[in-house]
Amino acid sequence: MLKQRILTAVILVPLLVAALFYLSLPWLTLIFAVFMAAAAWEWAGLTGLRHIAARLAYVAVLLLFGVLGLKLIPLDPELIVSFLTASALWWLWALVELISRRDVTRGMFATMTGRVVGGFLVLVPLWVAAVYLLAADEERPRVLLFLLVLVWVADSAAYFAGSVFGRTRLAPHVSPGKTVEGVAGGVLGVVLLAWLCGTILWKFEGMSLATWIGLAAVTALFSVVGDLTESKLKRIAGVKDSGRLLPGHGGVLDRIDALTSAVPVFALGAIFLLK
């Protein structure tokens, strides 16, 4: 399994980085759409939609909502603020649900309707926010690359900190392996990353170093919510992975779960802090 994980990463990561640097925005939007379609297919399966026709319809409707968002937002810049604010509020609600409800069969995702709607609230904002960040970045793709590295650092640092210092379980009913100490280690790793980038490489112009580090830390915290939210859905469905598309890694959802919350939250924070 480890060899498969490494081989998949060695192949996919350079391809993704090359695409971000060399492909135009329309092509990147299309590539993101393919990932969103794969993730939506997996989400549909986790919700309980078993028939192929139902899952295909779910994917089609989700992509339609994403296209509508991408078409409408450029017509009115304020729409992106409203859209991302709604997404951030949903993730705050998800955080409260994860902490307060110990029974995964109650609350968020307790019904098929809740699980079906949840996919739209998770995947559409990710797609729209990612394209928005690419379009707004004058030196594309530094913002999205920073976010990808941020989530990877948060996850890796949390894993090592949790392995060494982990004592207090964060949400044992959803993900027994995650600890408060691990999350703290992940945030600390991201703070160090943001400080290094802010002092040596790059940060948003017009944003102080402290603000930049704060935005990165908040984004890292929300990335955990995205991870746990997908874990809750998989626990309800009774599966370990969302799919088998990526050898050694599971499904697409298993790889982008933390990004589903991190990207919209980071985008919203950047918009407000740069005003």
GROMACS .gro file of C-alpha atoms in nm:
model
  275
    1MET     CA    1   0.000   0.000   0.000
    2LEU     CA    2   0.283   0.242   0.085
    3LYS     CA    3   0.452   0.175  -0.248
    4GLN     CA    4   0.123   0.240  -0.428
    5ARG     CA    5   0.074   0.567  -0.239
    6ILE     CA    6   0.425   0.685  -0.324
    7LEU     CA    7   0.399   0.584  -0.690
    8THR     CA    8   0.060   0.755  -0.731
    9ALA     CA    9   0.191   1.073  -0.568
   10VAL     CA   10   0.509   1.071  -0.777
   11ILE     CA   11   0.299   1.057  -1.093
   12LEU     CA   12   0.011   1.289  -1.004
   13VAL     CA   13   0.184   1.569  -0.813
   14PRO     CA   14   0.424   1.676  -1.093
   15LEU     CA   15   0.138   1.656  -1.344
   16LEU     CA   16  -0.080   1.880  -1.127
   17VAL     CA   17   0.197   2.134  -1.068
   18ALA     CA   18   0.283   2.142  -1.439
   19ALA     CA   19  -0.084   2.192  -1.525
   20LEU     CA   20  -0.114   2.483  -1.282
   21PHE     CA   21   0.189   2.653  -1.436
   22TYR     CA   22   0.138   2.590  -1.805
   23LEU     CA   23  -0.233   2.547  -1.878
   24SER     CA   24  -0.473   2.834  -1.934
   25LEU     CA   25  -0.757   2.908  -1.692
   26PRO     CA   26  -1.029   2.749  -1.913
   27TRP     CA   27  -0.831   2.425  -1.933
   28LEU     CA   28  -0.770   2.424  -1.558
   29THR     CA   29  -1.138   2.489  -1.497
   30LEU     CA   30  -1.217   2.186  -1.710
   31ILE     CA   31  -0.964   1.969  -1.526
   32PHE     CA   32  -1.114   2.077  -1.195
   33ALA     CA   33  -1.456   1.985  -1.334
   34VAL     CA   34  -1.331   1.632  -1.402
   35PHE     CA   35  -1.209   1.602  -1.042
   36MET     CA   36  -1.538   1.741  -0.915
   37ALA     CA   37  -1.730   1.492  -1.127
   38ALA     CA   38  -1.526   1.203  -0.984
   39ALA     CA   39  -1.573   1.335  -0.630
   40ALA     CA   40  -1.946   1.385  -0.688
   41TRP     CA   41  -1.975   1.026  -0.816
   42GLU     CA   42  -1.810   0.900  -0.498
   43TRP     CA   43  -2.022   1.128  -0.278
   44ALA     CA   44  -2.338   1.001  -0.448
   45GLY     CA   45  -2.235   0.645  -0.365
   46LEU     CA   46  -2.172   0.736  -0.002
   47THR     CA   47  -2.515   0.897   0.028
   48GLY     CA   48  -2.686   0.573  -0.064
   49LEU     CA   49  -2.757   0.639  -0.432
   50ARG     CA   50  -2.678   0.298  -0.580
   51HIS     CA   51  -2.829   0.312  -0.928
   52ILE     CA   52  -2.594   0.434  -1.200
   53ALA     CA   53  -2.860   0.663  -1.347
   54ALA     CA   54  -2.917   0.832  -1.011
   55ARG     CA   55  -2.546   0.882  -0.955
   56LEU     CA   56  -2.495   1.020  -1.305
   57ALA     CA   57  -2.785   1.261  -1.252
   58TYR     CA   58  -2.631   1.373  -0.923
   59VAL     CA   59  -2.298   1.441  -1.092
   60ALA     CA   60  -2.467   1.631  -1.376
   61VAL     CA   61  -2.671   1.855  -1.144
   62LEU     CA   62  -2.369   1.929  -0.924
   63LEU     CA   63  -2.162   2.030  -1.226
   64LEU     CA   64  -2.450   2.245  -1.349
   65PHE     CA   65  -2.457   2.435  -1.019
   66GLY     CA   66  -2.081   2.480  -1.040
   67VAL     CA   67  -2.099   2.616  -1.395
   68LEU     CA   68  -2.377   2.856  -1.294
   69GLY     CA   69  -2.163   2.982  -1.008
   70LEU     CA   70  -1.862   3.032  -1.234
   71LYS     CA   71  -2.075   3.218  -1.490
   72LEU     CA   72  -2.268   3.441  -1.251
   73ILE     CA   73  -1.992   3.549  -1.011
   74PRO     CA   74  -1.788   3.748  -1.270
   75LEU     CA   75  -2.101   3.952  -1.342
   76ASP     CA   76  -2.108   4.087  -0.986
   77PRO     CA   77  -1.792   4.077  -0.769
   78GLU     CA   78  -2.000   4.091  -0.451
   79LEU     CA   79  -2.153   3.754  -0.535
   80ILE     CA   80  -1.831   3.573  -0.455
   81VAL     CA   81  -1.834   3.726  -0.105
   82SER     CA   82  -2.190   3.613  -0.042
   83PHE     CA   83  -2.119   3.270  -0.188
   84LEU     CA   84  -1.806   3.210   0.017
   85THR     CA   85  -1.965   3.352   0.334
   86ALA     CA   86  -2.249   3.103   0.300
   87SER     CA   87  -1.992   2.826   0.252
   88ALA     CA   88  -1.792   2.934   0.560
   89LEU     CA   89  -2.110   2.944   0.771
   90TRP     CA   90  -2.192   2.592   0.659
   91TRP     CA   91  -1.848   2.473   0.765
   92LEU     CA   92  -1.894   2.642   1.103
   93TRP     CA   93  -2.217   2.449   1.144
   94ALA     CA   94  -2.035   2.130   1.041
   95LEU     CA   95  -1.774   2.200   1.310
   96VAL     CA   96  -2.043   2.239   1.578
   97GLU     CA   97  -2.209   1.918   1.460
   98LEU     CA   98  -1.884   1.722   1.472
   99ILE     CA   99  -1.804   1.835   1.823
  100SER     CA  100  -2.149   1.833   1.982
  101ARG     CA  101  -2.305   1.517   1.834
  102ARG     CA  102  -2.143   1.190   1.933
  103ASP     CA  103  -2.398   0.979   1.746
  104VAL     CA  104  -2.314   0.983   1.373
  105THR     CA  105  -2.664   0.867   1.287
  106ARG     CA  106  -2.812   1.197   1.408
  107GLY     CA  107  -2.778   1.555   1.289
  108MET     CA  108  -2.581   1.633   0.976
  109PHE     CA  109  -2.607   1.359   0.712
  110ALA     CA  110  -2.862   1.168   0.922
  111THR     CA  111  -3.098   1.146   0.624
  112MET     CA  112  -3.035   1.078   0.257
  113THR     CA  113  -3.165   1.426   0.177
  114GLY     CA  114  -2.908   1.578   0.412
  115ARG     CA  115  -2.629   1.374   0.256
  116VAL     CA  116  -2.737   1.460  -0.098
  117VAL     CA  117  -2.757   1.833  -0.026
  118GLY     CA  118  -2.429   1.816   0.167
  119GLY     CA  119  -2.243   1.719  -0.149
  120PHE     CA  120  -2.345   2.043  -0.317
  121LEU     CA  121  -2.241   2.246  -0.012
  122VAL     CA  122  -1.903   2.074   0.000
  123LEU     CA  123  -1.797   2.037  -0.363
  124VAL     CA  124  -1.947   2.334  -0.551
  125PRO     CA  125  -1.781   2.601  -0.329
  126LEU     CA  126  -1.447   2.419  -0.361
  127TRP     CA  127  -1.461   2.431  -0.740
  128VAL     CA  128  -1.579   2.791  -0.760
  129ALA     CA  129  -1.332   2.916  -0.497
  130ALA     CA  130  -1.037   2.738  -0.661
  131VAL     CA  131  -1.114   2.890  -1.002
  132TYR     CA  132  -1.170   3.231  -0.842
  133LEU     CA  133  -0.829   3.220  -0.672
  134LEU     CA  134  -0.661   3.125  -0.997
  135ALA     CA  135  -0.839   3.401  -1.189
  136ALA     CA  136  -0.764   3.667  -0.926
  137ASP     CA  137  -0.397   3.575  -0.886
  138GLU     CA  138  -0.180   3.797  -1.107
  139GLU     CA  139   0.112   3.558  -1.067
  140ARG     CA  140  -0.084   3.236  -1.102
  141PRO     CA  141  -0.062   2.974  -0.954
  142ARG     CA  142   0.114   3.083  -0.634
  143VAL     CA  143  -0.205   3.105  -0.420
  144LEU     CA  144  -0.339   2.761  -0.505
  145LEU     CA  145   0.006   2.603  -0.476
  146PHE     CA  146   0.047   2.761  -0.134
  147LEU     CA  147  -0.291   2.620  -0.030
  148LEU     CA  148  -0.201   2.272  -0.152
  149VAL     CA  149   0.128   2.280   0.039
  150LEU     CA  150  -0.048   2.428   0.343
  151VAL     CA  151  -0.296   2.141   0.362
  152TRP     CA  152  -0.020   1.884   0.306
  153VAL     CA  153   0.195   2.038   0.581
  154ALA     CA  154  -0.102   2.056   0.819
  155ASP     CA  155  -0.188   1.691   0.757
  156SER     CA  156   0.173   1.566   0.779
  157ALA     CA  157   0.259   1.770   1.089
  158ALA     CA  158  -0.065   1.660   1.256
  159TYR     CA  159   0.016   1.296   1.184
  160PHE     CA  160   0.365   1.314   1.337
  161ALA     CA  161   0.258   1.528   1.633
  162GLY     CA  162  -0.036   1.299   1.701
  163SER     CA  163   0.185   0.988   1.680
  164VAL     CA  164   0.430   1.129   1.935
  165PHE     CA  165   0.220   1.347   2.166
  166GLY     CA  166  -0.138   1.244   2.094
  167ARG     CA  167  -0.341   1.179   2.407
  168THR     CA  168  -0.673   1.364   2.376
  169ARG     CA  169  -0.899   1.234   2.101
  170LEU     CA  170  -1.063   1.506   1.896
  171ALA     CA  171  -1.369   1.327   1.756
  172PRO     CA  172  -1.342   0.955   1.838
  173HIS     CA  173  -1.693   0.885   1.709
  174VAL     CA  174  -1.584   0.997   1.361
  175SER     CA  175  -1.206   0.950   1.338
  176PRO     CA  176  -1.049   0.774   1.640
  177GLY     CA  177  -0.696   0.846   1.523
  178LYS     CA  178  -0.720   1.225   1.531
  179THR     CA  179  -0.609   1.401   1.849
  180VAL     CA  180  -0.612   1.755   1.980
  181GLU     CA  181  -0.233   1.743   2.008
  182GLY     CA  182  -0.212   1.635   1.644
  183VAL     CA  183  -0.425   1.929   1.532
  184ALA     CA  184  -0.207   2.164   1.739
  185GLY     CA  185   0.101   2.020   1.571
  186GLY     CA  186  -0.058   2.067   1.230
  187VAL     CA  187  -0.138   2.431   1.301
  188LEU     CA  188   0.214   2.487   1.434
  189GLY     CA  189   0.359   2.341   1.114
  190VAL     CA  190   0.141   2.571   0.904
  191VAL     CA  191   0.239   2.874   1.113
  192LEU     CA  192   0.604   2.793   1.042
  193LEU     CA  193   0.527   2.748   0.671
  194ALA     CA  194   0.342   3.082   0.653
  195TRP     CA  195   0.624   3.258   0.839
  196LEU     CA  196   0.886   3.116   0.603
  197CYS     CA  197   0.681   3.208   0.296
  198GLY     CA  198   0.596   3.551   0.433
  199THR     CA  199   0.956   3.640   0.513
  200ILE     CA  200   1.146   3.463   0.235
  201LEU     CA  201   0.924   3.374  -0.061
  202TRP     CA  202   0.583   3.537  -0.091
  203LYS     CA  203   0.267   3.658   0.077
  204PHE     CA  204  -0.025   3.872  -0.035
  205GLU     CA  205   0.079   4.233  -0.085
  206GLY     CA  206  -0.102   4.462   0.155
  207MET     CA  207  -0.125   4.193   0.424
  208SER     CA  208   0.095   4.208   0.733
  209LEU     CA  209   0.299   3.905   0.829
  210ALA     CA  210   0.089   3.848   1.142
  211THR     CA  211  -0.232   3.860   0.940
  212TRP     CA  212  -0.088   3.624   0.680
  213ILE     CA  213   0.012   3.374   0.949
  214GLY     CA  214  -0.328   3.407   1.115
  215LEU     CA  215  -0.511   3.336   0.789
  216ALA     CA  216  -0.297   3.028   0.731
  217ALA     CA  217  -0.362   2.901   1.085
  218VAL     CA  218  -0.739   2.946   1.056
  219THR     CA  219  -0.733   2.771   0.717
  220ALA     CA  220  -0.542   2.480   0.871
  221LEU     CA  221  -0.803   2.446   1.146
  222PHE     CA  222  -1.086   2.441   0.895
  223SER     CA  223  -0.903   2.182   0.685
  224VAL     CA  224  -0.951   1.943   0.977
  225VAL     CA  225  -1.328   2.004   0.962
  226GLY     CA  226  -1.335   1.904   0.596
  227ASP     CA  227  -1.140   1.589   0.674
  228LEU     CA  228  -1.369   1.493   0.963
  229THR     CA  229  -1.683   1.570   0.765
  230GLU     CA  230  -1.589   1.320   0.495
  231SER     CA  231  -1.491   1.071   0.766
  232LYS     CA  232  -1.837   1.106   0.917
  233LEU     CA  233  -2.003   1.040   0.582
  234LYS     CA  234  -1.786   0.731   0.528
  235ARG     CA  235  -1.865   0.604   0.876
  236ILE     CA  236  -2.237   0.638   0.807
  237ALA     CA  237  -2.188   0.453   0.477
  238GLY     CA  238  -1.978   0.187   0.651
  239VAL     CA  239  -1.675   0.215   0.421
  240LYS     CA  240  -1.306   0.291   0.472
  241ASP     CA  241  -1.244   0.480   0.148
  242SER     CA  242  -1.469   0.687  -0.076
  243GLY     CA  243  -1.349   0.500  -0.385
  244ARG     CA  244  -1.061   0.315  -0.549
  245LEU     CA  245  -0.966   0.549  -0.829
  246LEU     CA  246  -0.627   0.643  -0.681
  247PRO     CA  247  -0.416   0.335  -0.595
  248GLY     CA  248  -0.298   0.347  -0.235
  249HIS     CA  249  -0.497   0.662  -0.162
  250GLY     CA  250  -0.859   0.553  -0.204
  251GLY     CA  251  -1.092   0.785  -0.389
  252VAL     CA  252  -1.073   1.145  -0.505
  253LEU     CA  253  -1.274   1.256  -0.201
  254ASP     CA  254  -1.015   1.098   0.026
  255ARG     CA  255  -0.749   1.325  -0.126
  256ILE     CA  256  -0.944   1.651  -0.141
  257ASP     CA  257  -1.147   1.626   0.182
  258ALA     CA  258  -0.936   1.883   0.366
  259LEU     CA  259  -0.934   2.114   0.063
  260THR     CA  260  -1.314   2.125   0.052
  261SER     CA  261  -1.317   2.349   0.357
  262ALA     CA  262  -0.969   2.504   0.336
  263VAL     CA  263  -1.001   2.660  -0.011
  264PRO     CA  264  -1.332   2.849   0.038
  265VAL     CA  265  -1.232   2.968   0.386
  266PHE     CA  266  -0.891   3.090   0.267
  267ALA     CA  267  -1.047   3.267  -0.031
  268LEU     CA  268  -1.304   3.443   0.188
  269GLY     CA  269  -1.040   3.544   0.442
  270ALA     CA  270  -0.813   3.683   0.171
  271ILE     CA  271  -1.096   3.890   0.020
  272PHE     CA  272  -1.188   4.046   0.353
  273LEU     CA  273  -0.832   4.103   0.476
  274LEU     CA  274  -0.721   4.268   0.151
  275LYS     CA  275  -1.011   4.515   0.138
   0.00000   0.00000   0.00000
